[in-house]
CSV table of C-alpha atoms and ligand atoms in Angstrom, one decimal:
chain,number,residue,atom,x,y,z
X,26,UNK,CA,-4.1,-9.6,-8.5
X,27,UNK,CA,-3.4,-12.1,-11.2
X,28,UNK,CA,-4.2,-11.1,-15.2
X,29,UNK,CA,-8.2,-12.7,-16.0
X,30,UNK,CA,-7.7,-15.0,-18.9
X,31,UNK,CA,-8.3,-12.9,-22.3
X,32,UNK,CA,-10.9,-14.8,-24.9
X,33,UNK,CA,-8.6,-16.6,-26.6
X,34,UNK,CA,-7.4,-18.6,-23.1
X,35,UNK,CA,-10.8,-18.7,-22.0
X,36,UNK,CA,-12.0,-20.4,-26.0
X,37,UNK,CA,-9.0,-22.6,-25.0
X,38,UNK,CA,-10.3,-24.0,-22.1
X,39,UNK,CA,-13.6,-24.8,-23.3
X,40,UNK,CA,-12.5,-26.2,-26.3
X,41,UNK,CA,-11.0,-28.8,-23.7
X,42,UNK,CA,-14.3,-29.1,-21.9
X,43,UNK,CA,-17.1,-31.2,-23.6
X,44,UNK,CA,-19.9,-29.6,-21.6
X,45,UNK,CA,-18.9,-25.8,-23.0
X,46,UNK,CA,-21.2,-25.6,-25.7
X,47,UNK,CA,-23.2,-23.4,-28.3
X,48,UNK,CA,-26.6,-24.4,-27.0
X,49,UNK,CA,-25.9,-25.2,-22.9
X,50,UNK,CA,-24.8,-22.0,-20.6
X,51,UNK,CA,-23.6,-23.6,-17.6
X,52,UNK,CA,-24.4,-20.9,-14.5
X,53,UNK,CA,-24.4,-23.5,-11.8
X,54,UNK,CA,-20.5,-24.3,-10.9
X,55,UNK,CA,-21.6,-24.1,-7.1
X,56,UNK,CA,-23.9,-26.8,-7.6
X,57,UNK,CA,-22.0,-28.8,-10.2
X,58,UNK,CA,-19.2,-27.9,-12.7
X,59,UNK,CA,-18.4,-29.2,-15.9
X,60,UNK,CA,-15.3,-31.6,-15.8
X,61,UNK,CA,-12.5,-31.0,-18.7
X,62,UNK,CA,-12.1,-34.1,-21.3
X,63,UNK,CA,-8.8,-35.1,-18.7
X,64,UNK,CA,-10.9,-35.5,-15.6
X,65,UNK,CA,-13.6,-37.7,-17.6
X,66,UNK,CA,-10.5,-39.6,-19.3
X,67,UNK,CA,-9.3,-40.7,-16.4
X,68,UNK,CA,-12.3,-41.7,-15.1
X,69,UNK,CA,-13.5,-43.6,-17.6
X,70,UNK,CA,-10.1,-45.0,-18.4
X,71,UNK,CA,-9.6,-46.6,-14.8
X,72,UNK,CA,-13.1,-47.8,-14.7
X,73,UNK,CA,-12.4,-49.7,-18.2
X,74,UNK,CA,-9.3,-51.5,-16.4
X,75,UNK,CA,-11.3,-52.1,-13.1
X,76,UNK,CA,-13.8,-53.9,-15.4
X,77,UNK,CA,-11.2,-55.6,-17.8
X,78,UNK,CA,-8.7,-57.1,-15.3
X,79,UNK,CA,-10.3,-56.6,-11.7
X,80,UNK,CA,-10.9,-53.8,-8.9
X,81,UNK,CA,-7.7,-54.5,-6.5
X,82,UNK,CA,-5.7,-55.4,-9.4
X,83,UNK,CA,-6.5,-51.6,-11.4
X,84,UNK,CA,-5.7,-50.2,-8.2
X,85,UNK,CA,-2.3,-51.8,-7.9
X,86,UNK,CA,-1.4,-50.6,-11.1
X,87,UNK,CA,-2.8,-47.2,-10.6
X,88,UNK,CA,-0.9,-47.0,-7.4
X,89,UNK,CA,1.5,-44.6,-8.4
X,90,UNK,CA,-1.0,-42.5,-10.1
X,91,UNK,CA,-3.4,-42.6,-6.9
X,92,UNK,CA,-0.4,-41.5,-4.6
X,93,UNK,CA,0.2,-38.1,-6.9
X,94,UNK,CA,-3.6,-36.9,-6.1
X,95,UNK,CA,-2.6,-36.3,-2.7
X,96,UNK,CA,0.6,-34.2,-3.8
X,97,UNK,CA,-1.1,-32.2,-6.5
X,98,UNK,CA,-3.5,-31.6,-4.0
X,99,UNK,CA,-1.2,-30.5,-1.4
X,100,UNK,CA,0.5,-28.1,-4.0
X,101,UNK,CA,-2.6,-26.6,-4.5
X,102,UNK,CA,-2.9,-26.0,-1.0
X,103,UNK,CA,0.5,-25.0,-0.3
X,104,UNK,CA,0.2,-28.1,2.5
X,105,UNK,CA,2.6,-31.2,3.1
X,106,UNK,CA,1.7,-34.7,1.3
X,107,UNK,CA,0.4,-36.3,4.8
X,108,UNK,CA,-1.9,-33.4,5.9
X,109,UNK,CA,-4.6,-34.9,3.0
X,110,UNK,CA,-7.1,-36.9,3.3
X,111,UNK,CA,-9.3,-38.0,0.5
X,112,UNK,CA,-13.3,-38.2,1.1
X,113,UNK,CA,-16.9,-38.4,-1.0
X,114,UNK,CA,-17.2,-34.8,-0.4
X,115,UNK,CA,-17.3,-31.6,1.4
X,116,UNK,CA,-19.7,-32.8,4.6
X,117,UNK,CA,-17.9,-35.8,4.6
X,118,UNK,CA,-14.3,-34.4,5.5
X,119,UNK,CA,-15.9,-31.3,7.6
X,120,UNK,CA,-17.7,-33.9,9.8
X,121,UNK,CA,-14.8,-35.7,10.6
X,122,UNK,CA,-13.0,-32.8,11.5
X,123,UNK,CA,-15.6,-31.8,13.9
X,124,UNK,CA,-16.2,-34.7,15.6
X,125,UNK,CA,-12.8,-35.3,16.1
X,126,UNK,CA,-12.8,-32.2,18.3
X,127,UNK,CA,-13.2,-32.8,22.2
X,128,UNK,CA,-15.7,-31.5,23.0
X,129,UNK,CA,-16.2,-30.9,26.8
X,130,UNK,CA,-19.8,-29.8,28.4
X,131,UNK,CA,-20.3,-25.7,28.3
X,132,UNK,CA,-18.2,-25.2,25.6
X,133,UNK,CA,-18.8,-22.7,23.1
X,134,UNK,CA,-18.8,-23.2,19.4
X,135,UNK,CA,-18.2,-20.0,17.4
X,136,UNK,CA,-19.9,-19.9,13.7
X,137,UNK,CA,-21.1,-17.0,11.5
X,138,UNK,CA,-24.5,-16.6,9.5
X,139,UNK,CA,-22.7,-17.6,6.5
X,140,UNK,CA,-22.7,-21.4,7.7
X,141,UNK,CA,-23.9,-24.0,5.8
X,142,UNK,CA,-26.9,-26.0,6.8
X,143,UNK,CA,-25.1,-29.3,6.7
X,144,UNK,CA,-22.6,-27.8,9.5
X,145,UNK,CA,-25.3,-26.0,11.5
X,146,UNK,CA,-27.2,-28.9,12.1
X,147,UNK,CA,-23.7,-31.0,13.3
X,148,UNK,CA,-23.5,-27.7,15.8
X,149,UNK,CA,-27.1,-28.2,17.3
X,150,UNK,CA,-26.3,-32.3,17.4
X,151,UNK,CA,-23.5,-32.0,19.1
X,152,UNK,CA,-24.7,-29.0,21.5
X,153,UNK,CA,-27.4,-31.2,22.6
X,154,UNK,CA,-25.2,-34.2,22.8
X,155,UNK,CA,-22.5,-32.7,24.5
X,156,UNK,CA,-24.1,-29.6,26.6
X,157,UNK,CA,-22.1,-27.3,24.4
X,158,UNK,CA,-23.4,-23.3,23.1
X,159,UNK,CA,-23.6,-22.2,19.5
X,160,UNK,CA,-22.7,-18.5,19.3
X,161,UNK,CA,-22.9,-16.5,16.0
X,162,UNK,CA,-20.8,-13.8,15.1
X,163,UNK,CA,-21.6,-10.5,14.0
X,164,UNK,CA,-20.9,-9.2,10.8
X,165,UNK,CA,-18.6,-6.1,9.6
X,166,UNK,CA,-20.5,-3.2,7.6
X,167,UNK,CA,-19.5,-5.4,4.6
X,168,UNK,CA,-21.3,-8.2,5.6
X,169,UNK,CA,-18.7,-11.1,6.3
X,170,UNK,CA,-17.5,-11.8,9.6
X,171,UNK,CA,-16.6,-9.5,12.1
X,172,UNK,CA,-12.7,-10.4,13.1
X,173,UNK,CA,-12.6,-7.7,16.2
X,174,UNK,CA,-15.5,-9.5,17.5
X,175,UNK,CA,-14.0,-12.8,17.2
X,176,UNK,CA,-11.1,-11.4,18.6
X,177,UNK,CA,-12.8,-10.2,21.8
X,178,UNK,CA,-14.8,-13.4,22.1
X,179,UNK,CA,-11.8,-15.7,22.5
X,180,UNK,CA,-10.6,-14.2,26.2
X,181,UNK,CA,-11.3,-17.6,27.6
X,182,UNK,CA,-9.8,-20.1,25.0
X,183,UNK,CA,-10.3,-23.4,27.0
X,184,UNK,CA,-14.3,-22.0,26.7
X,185,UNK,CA,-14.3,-22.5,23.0
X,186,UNK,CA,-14.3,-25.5,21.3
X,187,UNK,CA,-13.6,-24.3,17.5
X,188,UNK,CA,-14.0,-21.6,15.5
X,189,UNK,CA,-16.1,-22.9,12.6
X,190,UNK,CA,-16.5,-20.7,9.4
X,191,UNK,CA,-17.6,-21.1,5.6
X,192,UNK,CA,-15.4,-18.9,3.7
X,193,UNK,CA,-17.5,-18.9,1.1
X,194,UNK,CA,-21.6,-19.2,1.5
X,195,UNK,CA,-23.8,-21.5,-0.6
X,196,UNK,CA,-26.2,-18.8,-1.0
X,197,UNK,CA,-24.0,-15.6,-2.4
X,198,UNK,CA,-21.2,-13.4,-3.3
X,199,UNK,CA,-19.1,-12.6,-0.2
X,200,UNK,CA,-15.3,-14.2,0.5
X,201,UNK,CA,-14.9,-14.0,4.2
X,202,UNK,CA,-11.4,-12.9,5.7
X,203,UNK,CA,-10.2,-16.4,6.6
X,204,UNK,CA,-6.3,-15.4,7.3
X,205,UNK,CA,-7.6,-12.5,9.4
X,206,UNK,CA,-10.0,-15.5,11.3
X,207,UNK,CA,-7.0,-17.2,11.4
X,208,UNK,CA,-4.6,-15.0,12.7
X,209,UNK,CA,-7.0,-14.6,15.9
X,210,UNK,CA,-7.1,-18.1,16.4
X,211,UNK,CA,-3.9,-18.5,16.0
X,212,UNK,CA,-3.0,-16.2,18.7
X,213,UNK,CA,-5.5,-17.4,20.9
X,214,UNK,CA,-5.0,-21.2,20.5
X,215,UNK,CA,-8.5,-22.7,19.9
X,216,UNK,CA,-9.2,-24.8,16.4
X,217,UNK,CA,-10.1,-23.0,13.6
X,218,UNK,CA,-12.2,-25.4,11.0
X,219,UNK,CA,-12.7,-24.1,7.4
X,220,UNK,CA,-15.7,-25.0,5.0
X,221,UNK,CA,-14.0,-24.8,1.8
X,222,UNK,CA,-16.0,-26.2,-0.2
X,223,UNK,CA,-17.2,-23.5,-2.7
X,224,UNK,CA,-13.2,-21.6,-2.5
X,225,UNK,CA,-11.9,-24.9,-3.3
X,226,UNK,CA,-10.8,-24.3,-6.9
X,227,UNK,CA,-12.4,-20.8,-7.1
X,228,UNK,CA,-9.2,-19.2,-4.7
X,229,UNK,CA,-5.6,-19.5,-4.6
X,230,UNK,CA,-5.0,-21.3,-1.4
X,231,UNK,CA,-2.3,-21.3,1.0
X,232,UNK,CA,-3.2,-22.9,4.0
X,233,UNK,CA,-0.6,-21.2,6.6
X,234,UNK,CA,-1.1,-18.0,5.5
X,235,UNK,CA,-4.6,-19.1,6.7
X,236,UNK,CA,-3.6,-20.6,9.6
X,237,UNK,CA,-6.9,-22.9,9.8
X,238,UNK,CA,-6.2,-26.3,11.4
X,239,UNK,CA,-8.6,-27.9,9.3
X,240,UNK,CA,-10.2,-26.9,5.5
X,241,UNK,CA,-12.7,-29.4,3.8
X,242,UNK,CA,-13.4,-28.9,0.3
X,243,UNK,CA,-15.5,-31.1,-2.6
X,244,UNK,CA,-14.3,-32.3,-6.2
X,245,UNK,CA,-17.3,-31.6,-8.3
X,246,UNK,CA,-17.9,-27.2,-7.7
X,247,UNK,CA,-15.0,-25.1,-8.6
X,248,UNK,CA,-12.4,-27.8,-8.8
X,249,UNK,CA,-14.6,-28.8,-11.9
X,250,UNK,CA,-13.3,-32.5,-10.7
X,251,UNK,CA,-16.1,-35.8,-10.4
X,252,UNK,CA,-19.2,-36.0,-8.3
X,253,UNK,CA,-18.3,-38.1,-5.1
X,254,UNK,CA,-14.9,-36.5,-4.3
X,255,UNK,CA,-13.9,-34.1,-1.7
X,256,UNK,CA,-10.9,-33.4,0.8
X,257,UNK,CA,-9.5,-32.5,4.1
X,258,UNK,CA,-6.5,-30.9,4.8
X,259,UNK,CA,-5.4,-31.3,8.7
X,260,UNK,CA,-2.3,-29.0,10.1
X,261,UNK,CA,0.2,-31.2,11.2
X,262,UNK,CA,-0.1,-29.6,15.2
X,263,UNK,CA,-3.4,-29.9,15.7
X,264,UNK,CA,-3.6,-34.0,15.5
X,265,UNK,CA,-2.5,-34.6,19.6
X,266,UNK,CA,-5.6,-33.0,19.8
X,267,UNK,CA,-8.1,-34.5,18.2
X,268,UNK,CA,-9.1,-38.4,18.2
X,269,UNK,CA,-11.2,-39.4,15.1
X,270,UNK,CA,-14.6,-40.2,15.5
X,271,UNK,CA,-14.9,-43.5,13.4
X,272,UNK,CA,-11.5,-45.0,12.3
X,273,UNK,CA,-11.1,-48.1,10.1
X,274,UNK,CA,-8.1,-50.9,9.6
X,275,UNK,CA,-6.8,-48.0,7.2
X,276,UNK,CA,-6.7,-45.0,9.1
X,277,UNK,CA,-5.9,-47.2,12.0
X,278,UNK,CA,-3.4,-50.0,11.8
X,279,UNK,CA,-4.8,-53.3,14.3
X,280,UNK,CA,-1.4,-54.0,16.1
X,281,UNK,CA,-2.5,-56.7,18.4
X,282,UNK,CA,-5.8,-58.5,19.6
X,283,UNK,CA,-6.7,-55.4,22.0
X,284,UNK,CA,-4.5,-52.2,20.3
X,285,UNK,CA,-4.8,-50.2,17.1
X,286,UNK,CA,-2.3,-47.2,16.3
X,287,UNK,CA,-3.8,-44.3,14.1
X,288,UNK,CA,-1.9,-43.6,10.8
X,289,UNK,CA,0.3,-40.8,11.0
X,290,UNK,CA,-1.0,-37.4,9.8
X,291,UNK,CA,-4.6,-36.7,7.7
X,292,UNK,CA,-5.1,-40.8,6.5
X,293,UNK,CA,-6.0,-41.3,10.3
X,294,UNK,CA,-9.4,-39.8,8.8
X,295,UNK,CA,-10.0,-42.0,6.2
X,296,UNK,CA,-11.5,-45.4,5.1
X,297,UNK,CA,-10.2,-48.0,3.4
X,298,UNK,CA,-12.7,-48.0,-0.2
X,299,UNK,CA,-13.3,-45.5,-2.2
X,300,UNK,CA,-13.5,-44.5,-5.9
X,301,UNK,CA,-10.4,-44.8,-7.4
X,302,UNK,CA,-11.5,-43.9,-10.5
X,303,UNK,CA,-13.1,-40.7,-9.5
X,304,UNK,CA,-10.1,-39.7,-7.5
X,305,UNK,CA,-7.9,-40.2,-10.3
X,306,UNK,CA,-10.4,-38.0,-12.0
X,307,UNK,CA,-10.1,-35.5,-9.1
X,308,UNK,CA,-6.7,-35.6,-9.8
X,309,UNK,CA,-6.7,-34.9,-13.3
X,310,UNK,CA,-9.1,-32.0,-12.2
X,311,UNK,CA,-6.6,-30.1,-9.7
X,312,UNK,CA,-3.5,-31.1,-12.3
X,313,UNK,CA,-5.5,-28.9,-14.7
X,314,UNK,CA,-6.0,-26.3,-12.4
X,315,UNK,CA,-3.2,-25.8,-11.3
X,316,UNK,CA,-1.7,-25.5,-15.0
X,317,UNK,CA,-4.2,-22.4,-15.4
X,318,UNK,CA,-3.4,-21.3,-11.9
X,319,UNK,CA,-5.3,-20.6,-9.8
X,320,UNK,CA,-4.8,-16.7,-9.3
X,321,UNK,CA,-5.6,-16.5,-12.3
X,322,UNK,CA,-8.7,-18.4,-12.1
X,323,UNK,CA,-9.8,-16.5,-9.1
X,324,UNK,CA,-9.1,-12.9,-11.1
X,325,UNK,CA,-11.4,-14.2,-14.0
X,326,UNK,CA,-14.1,-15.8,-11.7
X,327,UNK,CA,-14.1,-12.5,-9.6
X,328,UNK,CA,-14.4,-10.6,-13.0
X,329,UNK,CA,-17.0,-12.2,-14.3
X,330,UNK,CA,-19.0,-12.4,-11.1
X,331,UNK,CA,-19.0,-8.3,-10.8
X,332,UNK,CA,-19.8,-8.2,-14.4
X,333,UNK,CA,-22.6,-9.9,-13.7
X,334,UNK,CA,-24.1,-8.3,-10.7
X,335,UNK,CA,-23.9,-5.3,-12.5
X,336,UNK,CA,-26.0,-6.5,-15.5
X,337,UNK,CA,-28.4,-8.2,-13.1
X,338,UNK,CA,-29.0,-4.7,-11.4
X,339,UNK,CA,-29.6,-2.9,-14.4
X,340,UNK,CA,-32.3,-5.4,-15.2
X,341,UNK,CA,-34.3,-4.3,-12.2
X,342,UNK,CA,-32.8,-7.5,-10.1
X,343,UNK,CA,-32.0,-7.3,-6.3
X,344,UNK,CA,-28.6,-8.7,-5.5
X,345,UNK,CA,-28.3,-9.6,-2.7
X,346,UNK,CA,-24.6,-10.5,-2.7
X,347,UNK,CA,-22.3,-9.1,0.6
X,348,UNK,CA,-19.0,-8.5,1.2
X,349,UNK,CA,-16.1,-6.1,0.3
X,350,UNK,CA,-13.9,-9.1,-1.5
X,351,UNK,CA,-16.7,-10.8,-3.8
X,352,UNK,CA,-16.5,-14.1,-6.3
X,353,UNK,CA,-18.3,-16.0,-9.0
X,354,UNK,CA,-21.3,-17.1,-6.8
X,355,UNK,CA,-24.2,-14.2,-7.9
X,356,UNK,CA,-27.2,-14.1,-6.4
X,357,UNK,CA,-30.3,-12.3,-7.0
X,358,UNK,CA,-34.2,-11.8,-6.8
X,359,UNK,CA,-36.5,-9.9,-8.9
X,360,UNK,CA,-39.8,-8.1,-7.4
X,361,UNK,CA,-42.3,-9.6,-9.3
X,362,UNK,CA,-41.4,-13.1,-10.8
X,363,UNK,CA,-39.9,-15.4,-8.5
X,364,UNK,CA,-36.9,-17.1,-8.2
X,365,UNK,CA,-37.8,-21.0,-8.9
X,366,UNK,CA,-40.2,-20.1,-11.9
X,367,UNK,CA,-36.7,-17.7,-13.2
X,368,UNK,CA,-35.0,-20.8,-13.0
X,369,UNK,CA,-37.0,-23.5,-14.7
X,370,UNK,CA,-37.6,-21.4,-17.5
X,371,UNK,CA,-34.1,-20.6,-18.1
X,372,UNK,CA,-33.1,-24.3,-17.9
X,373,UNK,CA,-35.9,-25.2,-20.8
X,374,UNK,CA,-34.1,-22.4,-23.0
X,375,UNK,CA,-30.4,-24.1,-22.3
X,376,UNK,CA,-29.5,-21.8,-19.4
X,377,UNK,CA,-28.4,-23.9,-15.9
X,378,UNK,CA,-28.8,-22.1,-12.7
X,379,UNK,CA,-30.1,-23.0,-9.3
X,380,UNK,CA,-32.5,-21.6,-6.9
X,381,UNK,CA,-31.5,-21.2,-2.8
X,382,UNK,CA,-32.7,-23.4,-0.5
X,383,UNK,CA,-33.6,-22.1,3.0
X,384,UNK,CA,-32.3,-25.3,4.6
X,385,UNK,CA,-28.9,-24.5,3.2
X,386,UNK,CA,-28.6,-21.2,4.8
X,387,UNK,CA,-31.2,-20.5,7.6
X,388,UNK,CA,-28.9,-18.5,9.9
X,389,UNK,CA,-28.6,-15.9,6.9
X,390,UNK,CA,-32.2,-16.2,5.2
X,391,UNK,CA,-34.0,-15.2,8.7
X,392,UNK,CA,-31.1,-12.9,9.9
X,393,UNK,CA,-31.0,-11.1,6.5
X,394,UNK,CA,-35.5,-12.0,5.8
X,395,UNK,CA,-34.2,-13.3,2.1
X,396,UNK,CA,-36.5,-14.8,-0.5
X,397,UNK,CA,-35.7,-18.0,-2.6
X,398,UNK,CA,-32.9,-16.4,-4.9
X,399,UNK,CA,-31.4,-17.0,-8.3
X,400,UNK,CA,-27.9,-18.4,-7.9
X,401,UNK,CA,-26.2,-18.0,-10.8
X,402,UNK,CA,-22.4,-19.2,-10.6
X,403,UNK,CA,-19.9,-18.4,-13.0
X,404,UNK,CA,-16.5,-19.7,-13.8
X,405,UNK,CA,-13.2,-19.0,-16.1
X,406,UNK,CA,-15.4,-21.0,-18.6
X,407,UNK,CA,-18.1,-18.3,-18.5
X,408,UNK,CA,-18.0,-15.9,-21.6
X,409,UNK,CA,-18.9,-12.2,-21.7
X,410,UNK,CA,-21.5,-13.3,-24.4
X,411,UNK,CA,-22.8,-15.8,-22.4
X,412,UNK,CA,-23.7,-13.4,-19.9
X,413,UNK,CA,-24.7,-11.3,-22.5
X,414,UNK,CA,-27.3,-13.9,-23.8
X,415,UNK,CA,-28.3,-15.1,-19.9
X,416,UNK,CA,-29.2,-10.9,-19.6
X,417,UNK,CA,-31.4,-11.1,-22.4
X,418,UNK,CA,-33.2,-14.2,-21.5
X,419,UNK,CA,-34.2,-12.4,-18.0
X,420,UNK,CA,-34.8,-9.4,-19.8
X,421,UNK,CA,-37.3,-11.1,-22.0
X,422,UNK,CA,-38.6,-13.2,-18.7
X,423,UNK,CA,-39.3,-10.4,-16.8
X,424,UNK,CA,-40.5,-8.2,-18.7
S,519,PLP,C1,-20.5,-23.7,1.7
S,519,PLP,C2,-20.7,-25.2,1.5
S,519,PLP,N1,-20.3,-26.1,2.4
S,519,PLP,C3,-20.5,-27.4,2.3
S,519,PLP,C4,-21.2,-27.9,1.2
S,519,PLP,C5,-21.5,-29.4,1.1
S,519,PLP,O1,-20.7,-29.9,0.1
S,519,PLP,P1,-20.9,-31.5,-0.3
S,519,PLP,O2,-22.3,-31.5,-1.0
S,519,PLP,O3,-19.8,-31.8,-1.3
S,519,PLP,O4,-20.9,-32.3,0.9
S,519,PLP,C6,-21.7,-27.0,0.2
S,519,PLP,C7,-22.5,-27.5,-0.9
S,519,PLP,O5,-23.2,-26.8,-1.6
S,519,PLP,C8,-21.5,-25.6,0.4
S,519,PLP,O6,-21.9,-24.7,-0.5
């Protein structure tokens, strides 16, 4: 494991982050982060030229500057240039990795209680559209997903239409074993599509030791990047077999009256417009993580996040976090005051946080009977003494 950053690092990258201030305590990066000054610079920068000499034209002469997103991205990945796709956000690129899958009647889709409600409701579509049976894995004694059963569930691979997993849940502290998921799949040949989304800039990623076929992930959580962006990376083998769902004259070139010819690799999956300026600015956002690195994000995150849970515990708080390896998403209830009423008055005294929703996480709420919790998130941003201060705001809330 990688060195946390000390206080002087972590002072360093909030003094580089306009949002890191005295009087706000950001504890809600799994909603929304808080960009550094590069990612809003090149933002704002783009959408002054776009307004100054025209939309095409700003593009054209960010052209350059638009084609290194997709390579930071894939550096951050440890993926090739053309496996990247660039999307509005997480449910975006998962959903077109799904229903590019082929899905043929009686096929089983394989998910866990960690999913997110945005996929599980794509699963019940598509079982009803397509005849097709959702089955939910069992967990380990640690709470993520159990990788023997997996393992014994894949004996007929031409049964299963993909293995569909959030590595990280919305609504807690658990990091499932996606390499060991992968590995399984792997050896048993059926697709094995990854919800990123809150690992995306939390984890140091390396897509074939994973050995997913697809990974979505969003701009504005952990990558700390704009609102509106998110990603898709696609493994090279797995594109003879799937056929994307809705196509364009960009991810699709229109050869002759009747023909069209998909792009080669991931830009098969995307559409012609989007925001150039926010992808710039989702570039600046992985540039600047990548400079920290991203071990080393991950040690601090995971630090603070146990730090955390800990203090939350000795308060008298349930966590209700699961999972041997754990990360900066801490959630929590407390026995008498509840979770929504925590949250508002901690946002009127400068403290962000967010309350779970049930329709985010119903397979785990009614498997696990959890009430509305606290989700408090922290980052490489967060400080020991703003925990410190959050502890004593509860403290004095619950009291
Ligand atoms: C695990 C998980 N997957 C997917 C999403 C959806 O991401 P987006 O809102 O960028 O589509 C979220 C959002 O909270 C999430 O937590």
């Amino acid at each position: 494991m990688a060195e946390p950053f000390d206080d002087a690092e972590i002072d360093a990258i909030r003094s580089v982050t306009p949002g890191c201030r005295d009087e706000l305590i950001h504890l809600n990066h799994a909603g929304s982060s808080l960009p550094p000054q590069a990612v809003l610079d090149a933002q704002i920068a783009h959408l002054h030229r776009e307004a100054t000499i025209g939309g095409y034209e700003a593009a054209m002469e960010a052209a350059d500057r638009d084609e290194a997103v997709y390579d930071s991205i894939a550096t951050m990945l440890g993926a090739g240039r053309r496996d990247i796709a660039r999307f509005e956000h997480a449910t975006a690129a998962w959903n077109a990795a799904f229903w590019s899958l082929p899905f043929r009647r009686g096929q089983r889709i394989i998910t866990h209680d960690h999913d997110y409600g945005a996929n599980a409701v794509a699963y019940l579509h598509a079982a009803a559209l397509h005849d097709l049976t959702i089955e939910r894995l069992p967990n380990d004694p640690s709470g993520a997903v159990d990788v023997e059963a997996l393992a014994e569930r894949l004996g007929e691979p031409d049964e299963v239409a993909v293995v569909s997993l959030a590595w990280i849940p919305t609504n807690g502290g658990l990091i499932n074993p996606a390499a060991a998921v992968g590995a399984v799949t792997r050896a048993a040949g059926v697709p094995f599509l990854l919800d990123g989304c809150q690992a995306v800039g939390q984890l140091a990623i390396d897509v074939d030791e994973i050995a997913c076929d697809f990974l979505s992930g969003t701009g504005r959580k952990y990558l700390r990047g704009p609102r509106g962006t998110g990603l898709l990376y696609v493994r090279p083998s797995i594109l003879d077999r799937i056929v994307p769902a809705q196509p364009d004259h960009h991810g699709a070139d229109w050869t002759t009256l009747d023909t069209y010819e998909f792009a080669p690799g991931a830009t098969r999956f995307e559409h012609w417009e989007y925001s150039h300026a926010n992808w710039l600015g989702l570039g600046a956002a992985v540039d600047e993580a990548l400079r920290l690195g991203l071990d080393r994000i991950q040690a601090t995150v995971t630090r603070r996040g146990d730090d955390l849970r800990a203090r939350l515990v000795d308060l008298g708080m349930t966590v209700h976090d699961e999972g041997r390896a754990t990360c900066g998403i801490v959630t929590a209830s407390h026995p008498f005051v509840d979770a929504t009423s925590l949250s508002e008055q901690l946002r009127a005294r400068g403290i962000n946080t967010s309350v779970t929703h049930i329709g985010s996480s119903r397979f785990d709420v009614e498997r696990r009977g959890l009430p509305p919790m606290l989700r408090l998130s922290v980052h490489c941003t967060t400080t020991t003494d703003e925990l410190d201060r959050t502890v004593a705001t509860l403290a004095d809330l619950t009291h």
